[in-house]
PDB file of C-alpha atoms in Angstrom:
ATOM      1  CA  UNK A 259     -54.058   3.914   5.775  1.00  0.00           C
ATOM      2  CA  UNK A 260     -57.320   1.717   5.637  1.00  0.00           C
ATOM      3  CA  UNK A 261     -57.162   0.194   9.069  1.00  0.00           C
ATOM      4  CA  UNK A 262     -58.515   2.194  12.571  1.00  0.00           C
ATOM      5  CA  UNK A 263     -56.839   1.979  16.076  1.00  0.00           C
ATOM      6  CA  UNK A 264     -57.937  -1.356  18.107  1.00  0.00           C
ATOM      7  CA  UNK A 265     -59.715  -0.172  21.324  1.00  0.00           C
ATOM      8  CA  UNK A 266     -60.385  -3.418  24.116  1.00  0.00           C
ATOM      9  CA  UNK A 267     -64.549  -2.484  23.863  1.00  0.00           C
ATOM     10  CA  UNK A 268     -63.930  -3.233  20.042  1.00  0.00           C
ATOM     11  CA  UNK A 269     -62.928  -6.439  20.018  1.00  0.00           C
ATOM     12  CA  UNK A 270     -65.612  -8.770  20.985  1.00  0.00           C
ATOM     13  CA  UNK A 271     -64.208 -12.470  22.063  1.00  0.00           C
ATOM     14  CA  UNK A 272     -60.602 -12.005  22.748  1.00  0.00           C
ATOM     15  CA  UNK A 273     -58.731 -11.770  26.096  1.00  0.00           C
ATOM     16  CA  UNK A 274     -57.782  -8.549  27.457  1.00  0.00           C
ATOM     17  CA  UNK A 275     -54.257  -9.318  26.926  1.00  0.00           C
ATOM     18  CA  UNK A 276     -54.993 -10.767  23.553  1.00  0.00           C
ATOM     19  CA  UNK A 277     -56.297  -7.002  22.992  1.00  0.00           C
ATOM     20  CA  UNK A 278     -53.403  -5.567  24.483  1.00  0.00           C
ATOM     21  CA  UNK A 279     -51.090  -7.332  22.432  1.00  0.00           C
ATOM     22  CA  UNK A 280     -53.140  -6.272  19.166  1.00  0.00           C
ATOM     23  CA  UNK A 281     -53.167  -2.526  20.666  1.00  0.00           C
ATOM     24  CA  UNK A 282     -49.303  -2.776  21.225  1.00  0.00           C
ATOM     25  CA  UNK A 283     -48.713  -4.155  17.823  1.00  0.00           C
ATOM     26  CA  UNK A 284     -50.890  -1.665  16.177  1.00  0.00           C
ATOM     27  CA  UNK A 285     -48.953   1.294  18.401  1.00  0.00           C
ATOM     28  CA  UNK A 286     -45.468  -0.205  16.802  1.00  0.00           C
ATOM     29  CA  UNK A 287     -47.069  -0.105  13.263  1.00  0.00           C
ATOM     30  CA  UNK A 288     -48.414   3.742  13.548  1.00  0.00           C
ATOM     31  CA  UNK A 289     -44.482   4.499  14.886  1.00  0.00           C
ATOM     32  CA  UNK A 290     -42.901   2.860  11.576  1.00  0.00           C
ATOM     33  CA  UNK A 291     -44.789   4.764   9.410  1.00  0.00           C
ATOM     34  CA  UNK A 292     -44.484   7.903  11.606  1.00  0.00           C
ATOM     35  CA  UNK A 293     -40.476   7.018  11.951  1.00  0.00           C
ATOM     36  CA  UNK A 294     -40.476   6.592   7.907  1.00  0.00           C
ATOM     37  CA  UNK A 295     -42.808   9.580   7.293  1.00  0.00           C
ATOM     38  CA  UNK A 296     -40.336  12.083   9.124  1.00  0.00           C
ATOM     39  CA  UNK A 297     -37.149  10.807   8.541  1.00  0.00           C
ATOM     40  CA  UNK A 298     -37.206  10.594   4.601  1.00  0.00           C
ATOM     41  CA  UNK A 299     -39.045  13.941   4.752  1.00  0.00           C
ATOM     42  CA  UNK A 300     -36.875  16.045   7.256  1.00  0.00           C
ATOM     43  CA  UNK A 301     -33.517  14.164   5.281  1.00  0.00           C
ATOM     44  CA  UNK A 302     -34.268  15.478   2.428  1.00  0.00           C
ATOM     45  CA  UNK A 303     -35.690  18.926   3.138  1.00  0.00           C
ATOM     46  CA  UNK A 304     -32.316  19.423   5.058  1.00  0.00           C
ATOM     47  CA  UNK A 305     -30.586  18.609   2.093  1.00  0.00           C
ATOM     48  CA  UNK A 306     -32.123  20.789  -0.205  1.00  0.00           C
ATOM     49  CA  UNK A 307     -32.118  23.275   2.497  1.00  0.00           C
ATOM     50  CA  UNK A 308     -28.108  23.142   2.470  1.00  0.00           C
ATOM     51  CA  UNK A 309     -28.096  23.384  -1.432  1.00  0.00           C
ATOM     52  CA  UNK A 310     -30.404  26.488  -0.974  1.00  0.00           C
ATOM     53  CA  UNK A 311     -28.149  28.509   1.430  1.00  0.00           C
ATOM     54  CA  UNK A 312     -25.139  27.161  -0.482  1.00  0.00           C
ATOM     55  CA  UNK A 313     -26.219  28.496  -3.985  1.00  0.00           C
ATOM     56  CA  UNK A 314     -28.668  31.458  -2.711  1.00  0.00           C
ATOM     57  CA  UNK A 315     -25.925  34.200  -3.712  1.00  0.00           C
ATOM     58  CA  UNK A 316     -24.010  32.556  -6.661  1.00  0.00           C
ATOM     59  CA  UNK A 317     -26.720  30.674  -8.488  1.00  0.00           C
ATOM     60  CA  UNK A 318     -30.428  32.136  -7.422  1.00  0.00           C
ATOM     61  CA  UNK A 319     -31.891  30.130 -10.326  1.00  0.00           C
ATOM     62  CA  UNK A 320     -30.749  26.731  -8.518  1.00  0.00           C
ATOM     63  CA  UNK A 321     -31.214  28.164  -5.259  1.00  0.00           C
ATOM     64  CA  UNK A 322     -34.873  28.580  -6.130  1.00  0.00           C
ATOM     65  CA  UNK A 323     -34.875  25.067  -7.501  1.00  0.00           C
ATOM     66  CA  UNK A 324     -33.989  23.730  -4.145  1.00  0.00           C
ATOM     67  CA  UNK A 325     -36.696  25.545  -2.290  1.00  0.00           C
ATOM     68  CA  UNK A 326     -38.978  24.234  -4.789  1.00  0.00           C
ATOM     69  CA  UNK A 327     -38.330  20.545  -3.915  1.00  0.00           C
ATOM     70  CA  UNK A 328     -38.875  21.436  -0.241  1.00  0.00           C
ATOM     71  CA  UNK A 329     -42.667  23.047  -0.838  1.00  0.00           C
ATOM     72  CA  UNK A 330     -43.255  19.844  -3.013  1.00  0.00           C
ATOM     73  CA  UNK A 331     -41.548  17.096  -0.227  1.00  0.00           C
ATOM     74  CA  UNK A 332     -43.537  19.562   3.134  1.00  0.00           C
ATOM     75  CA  UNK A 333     -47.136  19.501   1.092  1.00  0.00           C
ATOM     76  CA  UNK A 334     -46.792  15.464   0.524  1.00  0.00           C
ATOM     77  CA  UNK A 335     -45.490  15.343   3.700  1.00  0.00           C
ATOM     78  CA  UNK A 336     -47.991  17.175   5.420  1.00  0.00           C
ATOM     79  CA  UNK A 337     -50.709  15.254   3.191  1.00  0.00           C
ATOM     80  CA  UNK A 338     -49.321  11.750   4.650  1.00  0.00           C
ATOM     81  CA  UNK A 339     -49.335  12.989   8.265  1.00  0.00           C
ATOM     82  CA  UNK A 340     -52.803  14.482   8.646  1.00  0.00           C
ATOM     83  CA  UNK A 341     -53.692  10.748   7.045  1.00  0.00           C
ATOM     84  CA  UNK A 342     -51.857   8.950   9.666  1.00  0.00           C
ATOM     85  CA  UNK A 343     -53.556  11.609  12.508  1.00  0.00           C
ATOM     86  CA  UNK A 344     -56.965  11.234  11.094  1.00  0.00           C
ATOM     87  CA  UNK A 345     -56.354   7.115  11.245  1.00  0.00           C
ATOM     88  CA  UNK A 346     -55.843   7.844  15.611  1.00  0.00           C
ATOM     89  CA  UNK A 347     -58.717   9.999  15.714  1.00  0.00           C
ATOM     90  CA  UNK A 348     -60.801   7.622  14.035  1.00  0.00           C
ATOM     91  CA  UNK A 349     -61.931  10.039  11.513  1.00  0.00           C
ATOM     92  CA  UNK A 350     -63.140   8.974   7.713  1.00  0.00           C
ATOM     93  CA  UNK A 351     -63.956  12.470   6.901  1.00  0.00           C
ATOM     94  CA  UNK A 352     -62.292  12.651   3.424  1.00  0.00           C
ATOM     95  CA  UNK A 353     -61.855   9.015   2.979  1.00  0.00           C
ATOM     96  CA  UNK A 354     -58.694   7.167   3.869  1.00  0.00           C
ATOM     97  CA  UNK A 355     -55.429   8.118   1.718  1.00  0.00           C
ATOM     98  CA  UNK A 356     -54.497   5.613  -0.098  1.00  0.00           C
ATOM     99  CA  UNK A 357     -50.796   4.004   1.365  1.00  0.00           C
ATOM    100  CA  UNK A 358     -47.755   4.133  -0.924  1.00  0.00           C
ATOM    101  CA  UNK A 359     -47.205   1.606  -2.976  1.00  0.00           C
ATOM    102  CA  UNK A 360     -44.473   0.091  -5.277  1.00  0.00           C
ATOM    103  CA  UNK A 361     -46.369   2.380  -8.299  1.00  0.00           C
ATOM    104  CA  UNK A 362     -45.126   5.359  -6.391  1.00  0.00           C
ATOM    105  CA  UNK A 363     -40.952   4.042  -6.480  1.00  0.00           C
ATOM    106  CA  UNK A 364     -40.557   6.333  -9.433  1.00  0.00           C
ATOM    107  CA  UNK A 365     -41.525   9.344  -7.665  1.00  0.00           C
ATOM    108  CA  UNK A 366     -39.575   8.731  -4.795  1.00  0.00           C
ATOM    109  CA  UNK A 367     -36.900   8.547  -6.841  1.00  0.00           C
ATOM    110  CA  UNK A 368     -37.729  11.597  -8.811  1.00  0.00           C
ATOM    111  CA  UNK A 369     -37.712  13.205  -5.379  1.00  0.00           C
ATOM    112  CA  UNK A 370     -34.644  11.672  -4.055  1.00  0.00           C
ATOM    113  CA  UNK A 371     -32.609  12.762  -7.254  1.00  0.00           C
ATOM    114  CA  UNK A 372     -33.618  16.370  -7.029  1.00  0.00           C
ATOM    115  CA  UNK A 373     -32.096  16.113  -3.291  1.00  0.00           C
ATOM    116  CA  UNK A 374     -28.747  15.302  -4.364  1.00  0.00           C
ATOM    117  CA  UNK A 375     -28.909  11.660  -4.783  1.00  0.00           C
ATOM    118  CA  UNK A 376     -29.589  10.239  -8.605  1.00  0.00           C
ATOM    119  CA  UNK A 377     -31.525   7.436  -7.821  1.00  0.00           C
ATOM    120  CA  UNK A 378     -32.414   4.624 -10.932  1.00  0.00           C
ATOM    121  CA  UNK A 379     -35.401   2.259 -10.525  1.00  0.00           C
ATOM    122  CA  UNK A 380     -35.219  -0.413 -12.205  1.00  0.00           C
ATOM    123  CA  UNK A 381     -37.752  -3.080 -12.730  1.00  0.00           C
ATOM    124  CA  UNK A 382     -36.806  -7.082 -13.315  1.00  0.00           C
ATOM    125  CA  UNK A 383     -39.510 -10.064 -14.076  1.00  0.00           C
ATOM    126  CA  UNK A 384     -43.164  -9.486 -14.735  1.00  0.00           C
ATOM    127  CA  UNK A 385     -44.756  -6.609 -13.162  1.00  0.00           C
ATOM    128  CA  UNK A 386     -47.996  -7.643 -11.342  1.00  0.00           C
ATOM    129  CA  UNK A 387     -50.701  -6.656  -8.646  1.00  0.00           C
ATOM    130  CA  UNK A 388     -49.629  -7.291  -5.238  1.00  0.00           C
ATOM    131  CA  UNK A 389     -51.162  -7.689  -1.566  1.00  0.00           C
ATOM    132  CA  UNK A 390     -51.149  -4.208  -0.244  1.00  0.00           C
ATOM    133  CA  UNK A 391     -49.493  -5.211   2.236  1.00  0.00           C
ATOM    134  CA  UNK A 392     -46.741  -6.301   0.318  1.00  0.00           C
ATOM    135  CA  UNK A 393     -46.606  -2.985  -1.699  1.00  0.00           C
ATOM    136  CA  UNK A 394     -46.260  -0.845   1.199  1.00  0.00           C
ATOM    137  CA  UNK A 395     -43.896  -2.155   3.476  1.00  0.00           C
ATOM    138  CA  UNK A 396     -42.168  -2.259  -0.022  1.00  0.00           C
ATOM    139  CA  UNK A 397     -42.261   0.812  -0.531  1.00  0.00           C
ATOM    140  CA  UNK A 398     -41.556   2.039   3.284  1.00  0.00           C
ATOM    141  CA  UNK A 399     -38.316   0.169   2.569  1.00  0.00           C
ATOM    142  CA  UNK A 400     -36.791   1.253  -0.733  1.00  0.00           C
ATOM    143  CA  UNK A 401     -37.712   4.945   1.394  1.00  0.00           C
ATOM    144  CA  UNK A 402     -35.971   4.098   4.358  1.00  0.00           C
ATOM    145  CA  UNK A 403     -32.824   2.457   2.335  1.00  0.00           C
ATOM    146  CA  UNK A 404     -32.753   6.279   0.394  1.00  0.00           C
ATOM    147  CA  UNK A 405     -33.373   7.999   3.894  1.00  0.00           C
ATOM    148  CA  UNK A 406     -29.928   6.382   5.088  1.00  0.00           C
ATOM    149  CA  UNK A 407     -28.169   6.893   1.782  1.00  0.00           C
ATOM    150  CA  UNK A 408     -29.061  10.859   1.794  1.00  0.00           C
ATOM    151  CA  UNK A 409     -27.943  11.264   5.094  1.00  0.00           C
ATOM    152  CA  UNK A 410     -24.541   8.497   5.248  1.00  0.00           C
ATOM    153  CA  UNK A 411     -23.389   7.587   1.689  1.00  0.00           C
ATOM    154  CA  UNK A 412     -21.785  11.602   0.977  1.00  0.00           C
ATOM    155  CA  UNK A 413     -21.828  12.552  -2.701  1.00  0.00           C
ATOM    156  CA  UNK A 414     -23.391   9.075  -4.206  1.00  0.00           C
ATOM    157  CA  UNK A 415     -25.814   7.933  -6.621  1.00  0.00           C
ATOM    158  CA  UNK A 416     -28.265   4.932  -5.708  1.00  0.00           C
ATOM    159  CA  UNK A 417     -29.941   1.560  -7.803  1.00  0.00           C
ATOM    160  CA  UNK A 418     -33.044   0.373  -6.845  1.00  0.00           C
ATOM    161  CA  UNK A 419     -33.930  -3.150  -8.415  1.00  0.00           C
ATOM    162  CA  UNK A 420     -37.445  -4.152  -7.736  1.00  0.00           C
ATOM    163  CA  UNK A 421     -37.700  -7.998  -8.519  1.00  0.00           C
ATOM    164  CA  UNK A 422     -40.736 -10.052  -9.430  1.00  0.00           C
ATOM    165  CA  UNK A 423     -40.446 -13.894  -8.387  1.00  0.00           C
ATOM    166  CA  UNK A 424     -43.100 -16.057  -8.782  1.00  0.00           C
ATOM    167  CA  UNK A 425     -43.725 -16.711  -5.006  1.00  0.00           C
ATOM    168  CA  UNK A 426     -41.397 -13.342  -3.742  1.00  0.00           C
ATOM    169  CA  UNK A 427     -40.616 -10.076  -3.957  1.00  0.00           C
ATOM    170  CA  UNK A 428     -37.574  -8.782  -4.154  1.00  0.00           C
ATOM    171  CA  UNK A 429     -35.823  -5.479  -3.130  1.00  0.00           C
ATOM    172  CA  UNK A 430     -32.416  -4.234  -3.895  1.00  0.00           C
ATOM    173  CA  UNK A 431     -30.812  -0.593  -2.777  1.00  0.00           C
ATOM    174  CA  UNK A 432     -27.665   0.100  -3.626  1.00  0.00           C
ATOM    175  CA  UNK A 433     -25.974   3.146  -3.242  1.00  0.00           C
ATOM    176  CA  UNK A 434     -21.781   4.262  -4.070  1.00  0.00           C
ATOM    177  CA  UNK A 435     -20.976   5.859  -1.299  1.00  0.00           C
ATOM    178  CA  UNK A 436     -19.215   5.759   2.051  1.00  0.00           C
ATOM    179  CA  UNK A 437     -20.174   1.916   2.577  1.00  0.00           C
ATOM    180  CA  UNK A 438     -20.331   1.145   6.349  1.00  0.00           C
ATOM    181  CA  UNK A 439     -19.048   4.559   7.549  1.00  0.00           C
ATOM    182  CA  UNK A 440     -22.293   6.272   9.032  1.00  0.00           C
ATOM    183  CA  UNK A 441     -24.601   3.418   8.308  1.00  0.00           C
ATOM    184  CA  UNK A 442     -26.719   2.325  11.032  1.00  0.00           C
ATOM    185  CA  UNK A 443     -25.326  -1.271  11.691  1.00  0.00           C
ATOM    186  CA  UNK A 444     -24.921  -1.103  15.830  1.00  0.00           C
ATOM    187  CA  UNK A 445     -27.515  -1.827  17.869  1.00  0.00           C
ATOM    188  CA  UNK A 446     -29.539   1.053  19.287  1.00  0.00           C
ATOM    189  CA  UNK A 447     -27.904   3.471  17.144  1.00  0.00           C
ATOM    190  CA  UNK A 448     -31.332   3.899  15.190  1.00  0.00           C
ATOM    191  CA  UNK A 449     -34.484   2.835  14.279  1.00  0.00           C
ATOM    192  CA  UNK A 450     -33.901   2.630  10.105  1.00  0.00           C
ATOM    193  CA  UNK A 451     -32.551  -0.239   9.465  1.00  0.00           C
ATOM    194  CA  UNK A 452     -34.149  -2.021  12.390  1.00  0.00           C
ATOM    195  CA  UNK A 453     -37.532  -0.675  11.028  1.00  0.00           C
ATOM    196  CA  UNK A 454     -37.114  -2.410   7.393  1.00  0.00           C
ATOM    197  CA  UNK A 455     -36.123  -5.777   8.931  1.00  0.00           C
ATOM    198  CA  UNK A 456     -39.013  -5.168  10.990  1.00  0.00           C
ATOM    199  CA  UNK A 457     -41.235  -4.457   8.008  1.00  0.00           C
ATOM    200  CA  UNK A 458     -39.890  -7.721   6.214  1.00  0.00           C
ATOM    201  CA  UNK A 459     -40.117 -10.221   9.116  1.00  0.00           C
ATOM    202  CA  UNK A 460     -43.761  -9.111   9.930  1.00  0.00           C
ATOM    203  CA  UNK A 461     -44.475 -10.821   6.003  1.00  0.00           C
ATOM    204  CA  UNK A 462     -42.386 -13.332   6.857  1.00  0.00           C
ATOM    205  CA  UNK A 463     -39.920 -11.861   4.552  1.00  0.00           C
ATOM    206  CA  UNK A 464     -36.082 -11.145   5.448  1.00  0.00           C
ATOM    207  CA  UNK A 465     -33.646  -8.325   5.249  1.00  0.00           C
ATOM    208  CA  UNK A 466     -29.547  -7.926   4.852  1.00  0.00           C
ATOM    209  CA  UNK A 467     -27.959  -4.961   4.910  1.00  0.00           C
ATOM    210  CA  UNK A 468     -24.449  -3.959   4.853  1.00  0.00           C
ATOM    211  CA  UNK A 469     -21.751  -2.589   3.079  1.00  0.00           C
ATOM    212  CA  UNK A 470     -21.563  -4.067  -0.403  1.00  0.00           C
ATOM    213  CA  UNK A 471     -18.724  -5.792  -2.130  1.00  0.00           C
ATOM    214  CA  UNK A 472     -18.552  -3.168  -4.740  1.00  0.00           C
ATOM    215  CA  UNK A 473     -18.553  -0.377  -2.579  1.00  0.00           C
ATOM    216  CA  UNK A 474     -21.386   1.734  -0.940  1.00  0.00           C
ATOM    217  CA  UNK A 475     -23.981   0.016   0.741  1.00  0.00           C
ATOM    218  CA  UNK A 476     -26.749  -2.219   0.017  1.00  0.00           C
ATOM    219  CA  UNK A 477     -30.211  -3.279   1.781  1.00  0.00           C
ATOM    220  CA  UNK A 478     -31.538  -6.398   0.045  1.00  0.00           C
ATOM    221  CA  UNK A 479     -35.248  -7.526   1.379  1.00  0.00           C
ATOM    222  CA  UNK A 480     -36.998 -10.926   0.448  1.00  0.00           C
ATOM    223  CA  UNK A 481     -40.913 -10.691   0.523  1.00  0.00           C
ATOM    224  CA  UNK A 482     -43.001 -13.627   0.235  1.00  0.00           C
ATOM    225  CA  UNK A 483     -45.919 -13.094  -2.101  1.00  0.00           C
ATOM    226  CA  UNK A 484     -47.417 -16.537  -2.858  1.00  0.00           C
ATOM    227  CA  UNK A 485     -47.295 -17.889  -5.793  1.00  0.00           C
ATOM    228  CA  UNK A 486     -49.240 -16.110  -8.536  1.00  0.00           C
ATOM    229  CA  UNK A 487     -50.158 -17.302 -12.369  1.00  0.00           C
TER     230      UNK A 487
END
């Protein structure tokens, strides 16, 4: 995370509720990433867990495996949170951590294959630098869209289809599982898929999700990029 928390005494020649309103929207952007942090993380580290207990008499060898994946998903874990912490403190000890971007998708889905869901990136158009912007909330999407899948879709695998328009990005998660059963569509029943179309319309972007015509689900996210050469 590169940017620090907005304090009013920081921000010479706005309004106090101008400042407000940057403090509020800066509170909503540290929950996303918090939301998306711990959700993906404690998804999948129950998972495994389950695998662990399930396999810890008949199969040690697999059962070790599991507990393997949860070290590796608690150290990153623990790695992104003390960023995010030392971004409220206001400390640079360290340096910032650099945020996840789209060059990270094929260890997430490394990670969200060992946890029981075989998840294929795949990667359409020309590949190209991005605003970091862009790349992260990317990212924090195709995460979120896996979170939902390990926890709703049941035994499933999952496509991710990063697309490179000339003046857009495009996302596409699809997983073959349950479809709508256990998907967060309602209102108020969480904060997942509310959080990507959050992501999106902050870039002016936009975001569908919903069961998909060929079964399972699918979250499909539009992110403007400008046009590049």
């Amino acid at each position: 995370m590169s940017s620090t928390p907005i304090a009013l005494d920081h921000v010479p020649g706005v309004s106090d509720n101008e400042a407000l309103s940057l403090i509020d929207a800066e509170r909503l952007r540290i929950a996303r990433e918090l939301h998306d942090l711990m959700s993906f993380s404690l998804s999948t580290i129950d998972v495994q867990a389950g695998v662990a207990l399930h396999l810890a008499e008949e199969r040690p060898d697999l059962a070790a495996e599991a507990l393997k994946s949860i070290k590796a998903i608690t150290g990153e874990a623990s790695s992104e949170l003390r960023a995010v912490l030392g971004m409220l403190r206001r400390t640079a000890s360290g340096g910032d951590r650099p945020s996840p971007g789209l060059s990270d998708l094929a260890g997430l889905g490394t990670t969200t294959t060992r946890a029981g869901l075989a998840t294929r990136v795949v990667v359409c158009g020309r590949a190209r630098s991005l605003p970091p912007a862009v790349g992260h909330a990317a990212y924090r999407i195709v995460q979120e869209a896996l979170t939902n899948a390990l926890r709703h879709a049941g035994p499933a695998s999952a496509v991710v289809t990063v697309s490179y328009a000339p003046d857009r990005l495009v996302l596409e998660i699809v997983d073959d599982g349950h479809g709508r059963e256990g998907h967060e569509l309602e209102p108020g029943r969480g904060h997942g898929i509310e959080g990507m179309r959050e992501r999106s319309l902050a870039l002016g972007g936009e975001l569908d999700a919903g069961p998909d015509r060929r079964g399972g689900f699918h979250v499909r996210a539009s992110l403007p990029i400008g046009v590049q050469s």
